[in-house]
PDB file of C-alpha atoms in Angstrom:
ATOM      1  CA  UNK A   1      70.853  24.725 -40.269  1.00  0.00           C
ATOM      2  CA  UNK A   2      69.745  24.259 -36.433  1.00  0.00           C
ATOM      3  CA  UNK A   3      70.340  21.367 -34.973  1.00  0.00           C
ATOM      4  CA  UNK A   4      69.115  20.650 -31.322  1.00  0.00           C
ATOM      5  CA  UNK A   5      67.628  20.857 -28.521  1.00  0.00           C
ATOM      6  CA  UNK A   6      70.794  18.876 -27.002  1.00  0.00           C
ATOM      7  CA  UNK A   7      71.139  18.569 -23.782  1.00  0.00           C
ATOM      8  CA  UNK A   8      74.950  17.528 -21.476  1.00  0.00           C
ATOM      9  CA  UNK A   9      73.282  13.990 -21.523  1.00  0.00           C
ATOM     10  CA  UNK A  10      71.256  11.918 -23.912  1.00  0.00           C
ATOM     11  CA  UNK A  11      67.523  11.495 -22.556  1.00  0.00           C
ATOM     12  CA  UNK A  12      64.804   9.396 -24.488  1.00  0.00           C
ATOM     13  CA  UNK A  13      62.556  12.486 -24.119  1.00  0.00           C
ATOM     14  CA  UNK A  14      58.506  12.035 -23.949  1.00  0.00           C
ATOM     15  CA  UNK A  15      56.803   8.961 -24.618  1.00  0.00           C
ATOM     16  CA  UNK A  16      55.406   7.979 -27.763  1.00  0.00           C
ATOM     17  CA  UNK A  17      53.078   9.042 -29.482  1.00  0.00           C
ATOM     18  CA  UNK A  18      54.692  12.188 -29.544  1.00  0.00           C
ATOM     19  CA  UNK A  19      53.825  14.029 -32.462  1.00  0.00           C
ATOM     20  CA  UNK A  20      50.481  15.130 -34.403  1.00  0.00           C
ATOM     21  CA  UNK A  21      49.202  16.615 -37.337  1.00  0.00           C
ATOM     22  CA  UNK A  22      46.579  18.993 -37.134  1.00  0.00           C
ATOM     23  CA  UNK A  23      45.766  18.804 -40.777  1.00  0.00           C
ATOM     24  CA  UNK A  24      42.764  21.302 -40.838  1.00  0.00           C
ATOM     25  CA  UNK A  25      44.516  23.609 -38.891  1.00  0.00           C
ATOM     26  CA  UNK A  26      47.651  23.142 -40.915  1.00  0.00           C
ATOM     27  CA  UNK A  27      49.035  22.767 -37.382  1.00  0.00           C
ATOM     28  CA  UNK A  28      51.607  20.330 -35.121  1.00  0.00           C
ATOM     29  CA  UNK A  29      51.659  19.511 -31.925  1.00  0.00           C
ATOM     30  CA  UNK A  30      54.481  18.118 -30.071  1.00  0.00           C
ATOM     31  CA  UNK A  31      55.715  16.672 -27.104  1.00  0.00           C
ATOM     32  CA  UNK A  32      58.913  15.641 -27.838  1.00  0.00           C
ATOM     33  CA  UNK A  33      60.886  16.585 -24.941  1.00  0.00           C
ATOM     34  CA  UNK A  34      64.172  17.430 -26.056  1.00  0.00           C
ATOM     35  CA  UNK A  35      64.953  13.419 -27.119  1.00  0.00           C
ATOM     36  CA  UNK A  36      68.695  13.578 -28.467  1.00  0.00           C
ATOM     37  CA  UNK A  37      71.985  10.909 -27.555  1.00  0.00           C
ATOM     38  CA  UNK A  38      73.682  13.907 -25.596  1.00  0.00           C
ATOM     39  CA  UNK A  39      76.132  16.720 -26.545  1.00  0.00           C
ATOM     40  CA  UNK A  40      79.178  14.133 -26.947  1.00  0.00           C
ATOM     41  CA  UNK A  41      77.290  12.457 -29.434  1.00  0.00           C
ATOM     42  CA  UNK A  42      76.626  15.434 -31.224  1.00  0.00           C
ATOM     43  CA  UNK A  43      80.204  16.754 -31.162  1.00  0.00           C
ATOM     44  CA  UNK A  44      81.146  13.422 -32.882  1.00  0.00           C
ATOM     45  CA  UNK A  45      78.247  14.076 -35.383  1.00  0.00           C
ATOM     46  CA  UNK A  46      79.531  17.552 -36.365  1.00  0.00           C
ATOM     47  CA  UNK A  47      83.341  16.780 -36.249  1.00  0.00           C
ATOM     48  CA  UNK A  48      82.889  14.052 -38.657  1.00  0.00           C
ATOM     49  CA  UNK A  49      81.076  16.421 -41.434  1.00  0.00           C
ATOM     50  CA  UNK A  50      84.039  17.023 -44.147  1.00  0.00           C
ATOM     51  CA  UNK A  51      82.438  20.181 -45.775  1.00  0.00           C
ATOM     52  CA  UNK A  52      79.601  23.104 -44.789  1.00  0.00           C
ATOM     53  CA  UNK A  53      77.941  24.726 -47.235  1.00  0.00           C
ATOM     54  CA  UNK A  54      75.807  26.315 -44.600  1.00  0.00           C
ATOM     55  CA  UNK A  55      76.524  27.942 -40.927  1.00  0.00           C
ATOM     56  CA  UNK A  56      74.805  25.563 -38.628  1.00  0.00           C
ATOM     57  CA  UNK A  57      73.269  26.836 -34.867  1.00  0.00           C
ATOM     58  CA  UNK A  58      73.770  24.469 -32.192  1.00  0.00           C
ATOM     59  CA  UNK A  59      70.383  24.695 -29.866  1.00  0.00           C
ATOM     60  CA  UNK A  60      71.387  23.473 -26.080  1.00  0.00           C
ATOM     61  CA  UNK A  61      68.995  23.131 -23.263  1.00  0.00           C
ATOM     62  CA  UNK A  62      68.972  21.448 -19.777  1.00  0.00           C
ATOM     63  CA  UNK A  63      68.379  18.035 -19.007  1.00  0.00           C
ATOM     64  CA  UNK A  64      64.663  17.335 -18.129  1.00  0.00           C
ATOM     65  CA  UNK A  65      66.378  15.825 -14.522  1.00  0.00           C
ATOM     66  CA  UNK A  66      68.243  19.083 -13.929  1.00  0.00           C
ATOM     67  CA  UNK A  67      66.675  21.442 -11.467  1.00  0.00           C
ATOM     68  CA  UNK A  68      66.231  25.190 -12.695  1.00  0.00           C
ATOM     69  CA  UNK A  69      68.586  26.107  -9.845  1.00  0.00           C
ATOM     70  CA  UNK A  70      71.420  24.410 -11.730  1.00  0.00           C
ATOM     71  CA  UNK A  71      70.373  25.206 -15.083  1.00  0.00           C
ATOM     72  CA  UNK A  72      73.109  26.853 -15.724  1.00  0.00           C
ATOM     73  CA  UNK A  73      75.347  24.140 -15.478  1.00  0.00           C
ATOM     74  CA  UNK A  74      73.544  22.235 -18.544  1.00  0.00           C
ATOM     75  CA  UNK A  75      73.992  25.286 -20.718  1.00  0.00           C
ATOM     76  CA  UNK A  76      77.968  25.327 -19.887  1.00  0.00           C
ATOM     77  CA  UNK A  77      78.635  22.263 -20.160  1.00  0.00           C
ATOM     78  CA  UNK A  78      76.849  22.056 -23.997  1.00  0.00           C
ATOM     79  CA  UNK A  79      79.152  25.002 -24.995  1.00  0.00           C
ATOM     80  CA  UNK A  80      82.225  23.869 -23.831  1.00  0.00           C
ATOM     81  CA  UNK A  81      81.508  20.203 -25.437  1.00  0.00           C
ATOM     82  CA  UNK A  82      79.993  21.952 -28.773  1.00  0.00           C
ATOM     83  CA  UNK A  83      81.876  25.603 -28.959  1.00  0.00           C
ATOM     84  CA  UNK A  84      84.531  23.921 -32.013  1.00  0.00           C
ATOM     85  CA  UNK A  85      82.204  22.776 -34.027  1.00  0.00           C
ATOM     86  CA  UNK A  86      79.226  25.342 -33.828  1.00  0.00           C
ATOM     87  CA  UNK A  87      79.221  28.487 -35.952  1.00  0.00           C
ATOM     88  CA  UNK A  88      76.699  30.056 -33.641  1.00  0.00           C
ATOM     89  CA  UNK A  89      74.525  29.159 -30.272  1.00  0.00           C
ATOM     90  CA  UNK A  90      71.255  29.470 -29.647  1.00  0.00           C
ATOM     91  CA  UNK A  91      69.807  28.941 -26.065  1.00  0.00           C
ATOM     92  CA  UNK A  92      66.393  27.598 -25.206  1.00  0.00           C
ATOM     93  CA  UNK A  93      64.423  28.047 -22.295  1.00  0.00           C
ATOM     94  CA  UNK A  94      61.000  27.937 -24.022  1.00  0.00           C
ATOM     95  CA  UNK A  95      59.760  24.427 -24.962  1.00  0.00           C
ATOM     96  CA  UNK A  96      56.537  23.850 -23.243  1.00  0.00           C
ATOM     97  CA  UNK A  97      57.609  20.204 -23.066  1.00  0.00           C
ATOM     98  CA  UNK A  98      60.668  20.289 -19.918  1.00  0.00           C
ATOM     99  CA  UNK A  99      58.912  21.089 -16.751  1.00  0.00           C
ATOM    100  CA  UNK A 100      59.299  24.271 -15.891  1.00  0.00           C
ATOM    101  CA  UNK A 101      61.765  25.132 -18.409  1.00  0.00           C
ATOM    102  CA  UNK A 102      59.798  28.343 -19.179  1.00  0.00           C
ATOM    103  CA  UNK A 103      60.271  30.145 -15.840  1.00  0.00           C
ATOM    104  CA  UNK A 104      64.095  30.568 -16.495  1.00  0.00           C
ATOM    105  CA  UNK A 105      62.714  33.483 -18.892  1.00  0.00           C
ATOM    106  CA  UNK A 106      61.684  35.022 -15.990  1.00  0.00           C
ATOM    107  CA  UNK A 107      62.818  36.971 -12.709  1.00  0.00           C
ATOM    108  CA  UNK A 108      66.409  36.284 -11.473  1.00  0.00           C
ATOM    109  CA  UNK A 109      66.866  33.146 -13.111  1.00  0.00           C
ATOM    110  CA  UNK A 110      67.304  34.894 -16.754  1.00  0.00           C
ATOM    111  CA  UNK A 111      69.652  37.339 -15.545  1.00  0.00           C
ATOM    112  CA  UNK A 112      71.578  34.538 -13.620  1.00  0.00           C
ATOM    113  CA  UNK A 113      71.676  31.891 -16.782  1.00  0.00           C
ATOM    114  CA  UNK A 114      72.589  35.079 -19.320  1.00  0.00           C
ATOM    115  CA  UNK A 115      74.802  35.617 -17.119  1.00  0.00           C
ATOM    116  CA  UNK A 116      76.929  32.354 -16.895  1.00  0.00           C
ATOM    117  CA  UNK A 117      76.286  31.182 -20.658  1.00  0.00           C
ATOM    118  CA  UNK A 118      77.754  34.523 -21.672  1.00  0.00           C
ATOM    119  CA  UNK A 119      80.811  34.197 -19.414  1.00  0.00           C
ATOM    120  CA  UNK A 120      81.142  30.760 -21.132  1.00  0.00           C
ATOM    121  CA  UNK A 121      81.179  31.622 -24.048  1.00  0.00           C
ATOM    122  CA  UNK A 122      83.949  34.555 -23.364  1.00  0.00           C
ATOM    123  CA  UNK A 123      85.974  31.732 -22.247  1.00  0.00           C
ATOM    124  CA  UNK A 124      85.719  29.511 -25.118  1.00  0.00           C
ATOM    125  CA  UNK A 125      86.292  32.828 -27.245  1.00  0.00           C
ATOM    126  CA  UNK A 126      89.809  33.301 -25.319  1.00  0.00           C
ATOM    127  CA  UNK A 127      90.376  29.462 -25.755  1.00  0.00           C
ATOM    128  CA  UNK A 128      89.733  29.640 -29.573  1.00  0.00           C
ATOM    129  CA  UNK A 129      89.982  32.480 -30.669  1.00  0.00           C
ATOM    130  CA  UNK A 130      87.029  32.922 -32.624  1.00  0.00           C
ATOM    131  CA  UNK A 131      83.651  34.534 -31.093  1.00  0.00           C
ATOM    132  CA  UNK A 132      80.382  33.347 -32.036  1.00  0.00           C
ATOM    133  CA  UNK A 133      76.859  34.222 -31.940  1.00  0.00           C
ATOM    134  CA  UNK A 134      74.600  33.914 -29.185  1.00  0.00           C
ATOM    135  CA  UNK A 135      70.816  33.704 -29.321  1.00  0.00           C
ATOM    136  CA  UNK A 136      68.055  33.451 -27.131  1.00  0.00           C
ATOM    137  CA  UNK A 137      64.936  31.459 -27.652  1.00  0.00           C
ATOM    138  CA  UNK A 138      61.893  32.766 -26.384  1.00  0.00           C
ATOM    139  CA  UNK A 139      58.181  31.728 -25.912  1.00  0.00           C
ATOM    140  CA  UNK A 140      54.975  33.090 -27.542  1.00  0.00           C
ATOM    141  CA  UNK A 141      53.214  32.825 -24.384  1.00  0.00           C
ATOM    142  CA  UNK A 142      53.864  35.894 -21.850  1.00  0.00           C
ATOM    143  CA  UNK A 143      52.049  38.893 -20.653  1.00  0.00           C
ATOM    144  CA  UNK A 144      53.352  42.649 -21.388  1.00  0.00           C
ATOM    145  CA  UNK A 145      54.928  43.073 -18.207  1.00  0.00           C
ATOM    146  CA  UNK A 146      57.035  39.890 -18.719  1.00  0.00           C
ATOM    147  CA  UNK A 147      57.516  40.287 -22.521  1.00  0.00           C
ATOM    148  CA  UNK A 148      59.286  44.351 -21.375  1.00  0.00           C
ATOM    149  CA  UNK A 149      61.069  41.905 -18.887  1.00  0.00           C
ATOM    150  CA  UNK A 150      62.648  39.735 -21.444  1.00  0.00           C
ATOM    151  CA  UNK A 151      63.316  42.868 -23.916  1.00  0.00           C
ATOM    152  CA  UNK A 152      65.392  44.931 -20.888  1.00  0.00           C
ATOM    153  CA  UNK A 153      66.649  42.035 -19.806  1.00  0.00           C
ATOM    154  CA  UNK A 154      68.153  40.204 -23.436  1.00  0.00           C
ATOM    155  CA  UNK A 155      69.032  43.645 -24.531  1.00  0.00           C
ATOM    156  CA  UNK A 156      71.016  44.293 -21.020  1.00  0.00           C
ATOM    157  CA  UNK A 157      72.636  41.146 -21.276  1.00  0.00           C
ATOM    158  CA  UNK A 158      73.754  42.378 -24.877  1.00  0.00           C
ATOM    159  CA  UNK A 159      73.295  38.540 -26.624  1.00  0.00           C
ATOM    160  CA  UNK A 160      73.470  38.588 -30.393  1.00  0.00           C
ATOM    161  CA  UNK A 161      70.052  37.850 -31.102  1.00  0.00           C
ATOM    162  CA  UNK A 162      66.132  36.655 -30.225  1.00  0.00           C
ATOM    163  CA  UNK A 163      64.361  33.561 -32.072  1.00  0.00           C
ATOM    164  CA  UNK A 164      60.955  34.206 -31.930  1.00  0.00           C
ATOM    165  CA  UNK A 165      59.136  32.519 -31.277  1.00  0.00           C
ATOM    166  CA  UNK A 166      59.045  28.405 -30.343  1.00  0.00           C
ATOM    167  CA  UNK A 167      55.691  26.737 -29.775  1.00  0.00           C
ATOM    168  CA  UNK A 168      52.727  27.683 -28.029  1.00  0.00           C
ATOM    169  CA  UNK A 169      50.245  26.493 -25.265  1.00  0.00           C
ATOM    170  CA  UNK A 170      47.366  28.048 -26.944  1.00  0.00           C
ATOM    171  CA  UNK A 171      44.511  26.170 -28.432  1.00  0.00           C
ATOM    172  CA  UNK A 172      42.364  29.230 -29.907  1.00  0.00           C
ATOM    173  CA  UNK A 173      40.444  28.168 -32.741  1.00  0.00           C
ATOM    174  CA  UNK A 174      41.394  25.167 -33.517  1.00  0.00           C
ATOM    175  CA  UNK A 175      38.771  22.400 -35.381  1.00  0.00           C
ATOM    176  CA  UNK A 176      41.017  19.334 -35.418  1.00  0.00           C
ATOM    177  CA  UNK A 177      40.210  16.107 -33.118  1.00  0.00           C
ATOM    178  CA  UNK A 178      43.893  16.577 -32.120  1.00  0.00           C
ATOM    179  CA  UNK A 179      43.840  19.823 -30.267  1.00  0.00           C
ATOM    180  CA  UNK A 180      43.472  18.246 -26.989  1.00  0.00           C
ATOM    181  CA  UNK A 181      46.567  16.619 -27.067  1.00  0.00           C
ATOM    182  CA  UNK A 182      49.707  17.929 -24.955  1.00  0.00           C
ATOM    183  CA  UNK A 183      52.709  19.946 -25.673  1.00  0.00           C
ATOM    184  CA  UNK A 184      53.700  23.163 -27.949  1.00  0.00           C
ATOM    185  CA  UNK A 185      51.524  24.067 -30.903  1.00  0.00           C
ATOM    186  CA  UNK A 186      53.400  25.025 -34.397  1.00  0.00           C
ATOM    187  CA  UNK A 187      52.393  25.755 -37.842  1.00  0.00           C
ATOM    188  CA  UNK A 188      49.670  28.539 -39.507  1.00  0.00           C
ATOM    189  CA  UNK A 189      47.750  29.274 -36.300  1.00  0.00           C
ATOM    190  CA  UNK A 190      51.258  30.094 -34.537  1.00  0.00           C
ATOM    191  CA  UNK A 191      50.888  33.800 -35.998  1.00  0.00           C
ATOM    192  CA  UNK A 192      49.610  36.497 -33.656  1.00  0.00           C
ATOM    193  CA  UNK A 193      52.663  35.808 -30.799  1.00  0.00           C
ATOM    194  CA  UNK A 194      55.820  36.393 -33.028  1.00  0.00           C
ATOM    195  CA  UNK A 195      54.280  39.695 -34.102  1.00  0.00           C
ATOM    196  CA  UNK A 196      53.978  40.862 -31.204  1.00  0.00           C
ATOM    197  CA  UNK A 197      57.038  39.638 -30.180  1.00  0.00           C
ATOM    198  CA  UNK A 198      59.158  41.605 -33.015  1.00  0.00           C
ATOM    199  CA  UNK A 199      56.663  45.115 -32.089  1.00  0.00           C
ATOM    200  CA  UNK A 200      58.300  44.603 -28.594  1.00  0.00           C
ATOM    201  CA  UNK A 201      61.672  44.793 -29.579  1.00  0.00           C
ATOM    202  CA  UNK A 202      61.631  46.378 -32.287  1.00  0.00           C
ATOM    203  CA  UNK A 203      59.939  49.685 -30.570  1.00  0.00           C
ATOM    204  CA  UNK A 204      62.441  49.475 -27.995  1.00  0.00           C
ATOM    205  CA  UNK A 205      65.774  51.620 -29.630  1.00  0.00           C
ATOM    206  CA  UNK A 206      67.862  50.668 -27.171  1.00  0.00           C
ATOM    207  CA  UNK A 207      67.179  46.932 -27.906  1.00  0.00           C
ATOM    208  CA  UNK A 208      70.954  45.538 -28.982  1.00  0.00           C
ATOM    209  CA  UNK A 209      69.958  42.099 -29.846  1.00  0.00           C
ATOM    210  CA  UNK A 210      69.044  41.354 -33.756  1.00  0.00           C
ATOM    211  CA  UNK A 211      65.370  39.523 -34.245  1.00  0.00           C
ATOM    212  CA  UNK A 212      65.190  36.175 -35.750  1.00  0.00           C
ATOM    213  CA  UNK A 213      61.396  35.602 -36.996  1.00  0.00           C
ATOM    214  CA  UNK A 214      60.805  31.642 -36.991  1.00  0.00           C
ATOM    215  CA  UNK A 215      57.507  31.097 -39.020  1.00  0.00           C
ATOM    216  CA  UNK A 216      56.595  27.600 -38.824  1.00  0.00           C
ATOM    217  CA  UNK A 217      55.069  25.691 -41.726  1.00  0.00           C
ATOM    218  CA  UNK A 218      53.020  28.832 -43.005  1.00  0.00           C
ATOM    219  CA  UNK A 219      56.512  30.666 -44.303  1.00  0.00           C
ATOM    220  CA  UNK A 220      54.812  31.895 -47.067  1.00  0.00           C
ATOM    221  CA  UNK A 221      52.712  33.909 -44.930  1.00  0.00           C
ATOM    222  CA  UNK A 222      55.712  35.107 -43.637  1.00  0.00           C
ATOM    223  CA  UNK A 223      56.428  39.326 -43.443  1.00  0.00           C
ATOM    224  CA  UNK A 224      58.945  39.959 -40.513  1.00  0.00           C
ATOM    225  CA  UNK A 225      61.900  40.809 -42.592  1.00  0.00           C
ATOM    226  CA  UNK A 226      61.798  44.174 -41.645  1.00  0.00           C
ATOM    227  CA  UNK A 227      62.128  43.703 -37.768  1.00  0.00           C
ATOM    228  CA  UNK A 228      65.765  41.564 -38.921  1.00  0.00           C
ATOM    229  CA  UNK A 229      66.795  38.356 -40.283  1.00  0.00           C
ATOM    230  CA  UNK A 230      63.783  35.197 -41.081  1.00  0.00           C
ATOM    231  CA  UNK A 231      64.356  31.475 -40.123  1.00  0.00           C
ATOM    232  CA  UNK A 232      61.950  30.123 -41.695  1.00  0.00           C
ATOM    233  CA  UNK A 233      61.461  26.542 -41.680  1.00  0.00           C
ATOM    234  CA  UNK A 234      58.773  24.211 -43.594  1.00  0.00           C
ATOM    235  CA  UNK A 235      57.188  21.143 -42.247  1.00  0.00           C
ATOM    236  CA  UNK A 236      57.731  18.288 -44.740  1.00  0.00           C
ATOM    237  CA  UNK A 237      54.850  16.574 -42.918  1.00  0.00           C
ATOM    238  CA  UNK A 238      52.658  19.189 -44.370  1.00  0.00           C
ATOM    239  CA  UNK A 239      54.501  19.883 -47.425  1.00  0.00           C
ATOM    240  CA  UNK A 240      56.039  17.038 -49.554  1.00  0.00           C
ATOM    241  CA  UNK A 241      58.251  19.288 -51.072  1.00  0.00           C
ATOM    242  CA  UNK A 242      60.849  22.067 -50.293  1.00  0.00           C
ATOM    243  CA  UNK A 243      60.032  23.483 -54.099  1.00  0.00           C
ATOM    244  CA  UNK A 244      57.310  24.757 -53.337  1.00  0.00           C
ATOM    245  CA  UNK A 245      58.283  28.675 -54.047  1.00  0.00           C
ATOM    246  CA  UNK A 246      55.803  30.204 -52.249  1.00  0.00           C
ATOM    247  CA  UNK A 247      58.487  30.115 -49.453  1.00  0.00           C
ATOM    248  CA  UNK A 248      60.777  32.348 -50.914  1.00  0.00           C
ATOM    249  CA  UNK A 249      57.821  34.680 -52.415  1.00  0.00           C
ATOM    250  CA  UNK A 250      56.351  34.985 -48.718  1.00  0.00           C
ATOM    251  CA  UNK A 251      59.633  36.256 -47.377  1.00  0.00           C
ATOM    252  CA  UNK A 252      60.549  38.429 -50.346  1.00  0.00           C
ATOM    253  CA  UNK A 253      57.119  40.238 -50.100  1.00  0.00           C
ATOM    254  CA  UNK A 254      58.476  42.906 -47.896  1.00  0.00           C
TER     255      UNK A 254
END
């Protein structure tokens, strides 16, 4: 279970209306802007829960008022307030929906925030004396030169794992009335950039970091297990209910 994008402090996110359904498309579209109460709030949340059944990832981004420059700082400070009661972490830097939260997978300021969220979490490690998991969540939307930038880069850095991918910016055939609207496209039409994603990586043997395909909505379309482990989540805006077992047949398939 993922639960996230929290950032140090809690931020109403994007104004309302934030979220649409693409029905012939079997599509979303959000905007939601990483709306949470803060990473206090959630530390309360998760302390309170009496049992687990299942490991749950703690997603942490930056504030939307934090400046790139001091990203960093936002990622630290969710770790330290969240380390106890995550089982493992998974950093994003690719909503569409922060301003210019995208460039930190980019250039200097990747190495830089790898660097200082993986010192962090060293820290906490020492502290606790457990080590967890550290992933990286990356974008659909990048050329080859910066996709091989990200792969050297992650796999250099020597972080646990990639999710791949979160939304997109990309409106390519789409029919519905809502595929003007703002923010990071999900669902069936969200295809083409985790594939190429996982043929990055996965053609890359020095790559240390494991590949987590995220299909969204259209799981049952779903064949990445081969590249590493599948999160696979399904809208229950689309899909009234989690029975449907075309889920699990989709990911068994290969």
């Amino acid at each position: 279970m993922e639960v996230g994008t929290v950032t140090p402090v809690g931020q109403p996110g994007n104004d309302s209306p934030r979220l649409f359904r693409l029905i012939p498309d079997e599509a979303l579209i959000n905007r939601m802007g990483f709306n949470n109460e803060g990473a206090e709030a959630m530390a309360d949340r998760l302390k309170g829960l009496k049992q687990r059944r299942i490991p749950v990832a703690v997603n942490i981004g930056r504030n939307k008022s934090t400046p790139n420059e001091t990203a960093h700082e936002d990622y630290r400070k969710c770790i330290r307030t969240l380390y106890p009661y995550g089982d493992f972490f998974v950093v994003n830097i690719s909503s569409p929906n922060t301003p210019d939260l995208r460039s930190l997978q980019h250039g200097n300021e990747l190495s830089k925030l790898l660097s200082e969220v993986k010192e962090e979490m060293a820290v906490q490690h020492s502290k606790s004396g457990t080590r967890k998991s550290l992933l990286v969540k990356i974008a659909p939307d990048v050329s080859d030169s910066e996709l091989e930038f990200m792969v050297h880069t992650l796999s250099e850095a020597g972080v646990d794992g990639v999710i791949a991918t979160n939304t997109t910016l990309s409106r390519e055939g789409l029919t519905s009335d809502k595929a003007g609207e703002t923010g990071g496209l999900s669902g069936k039409p969200l295809r083409t950039g985790p594939r190429k994603l996982s043929a990055a990586f996965t053609a890359r043997p020095a790559a240390s970091c494991r590949l987590s395909a995220q299909a969204v909505y259209s799981a049952a379309r779903m064949r990445m297990t081969k590249s590493g482990q599948a999160q696979a989540w399904l809208k229950f805006i689309q899909r009234s209910s989690m029975k449907d077992q075309r889920l699990t047949a989709g990911c068994m398939q290969d």
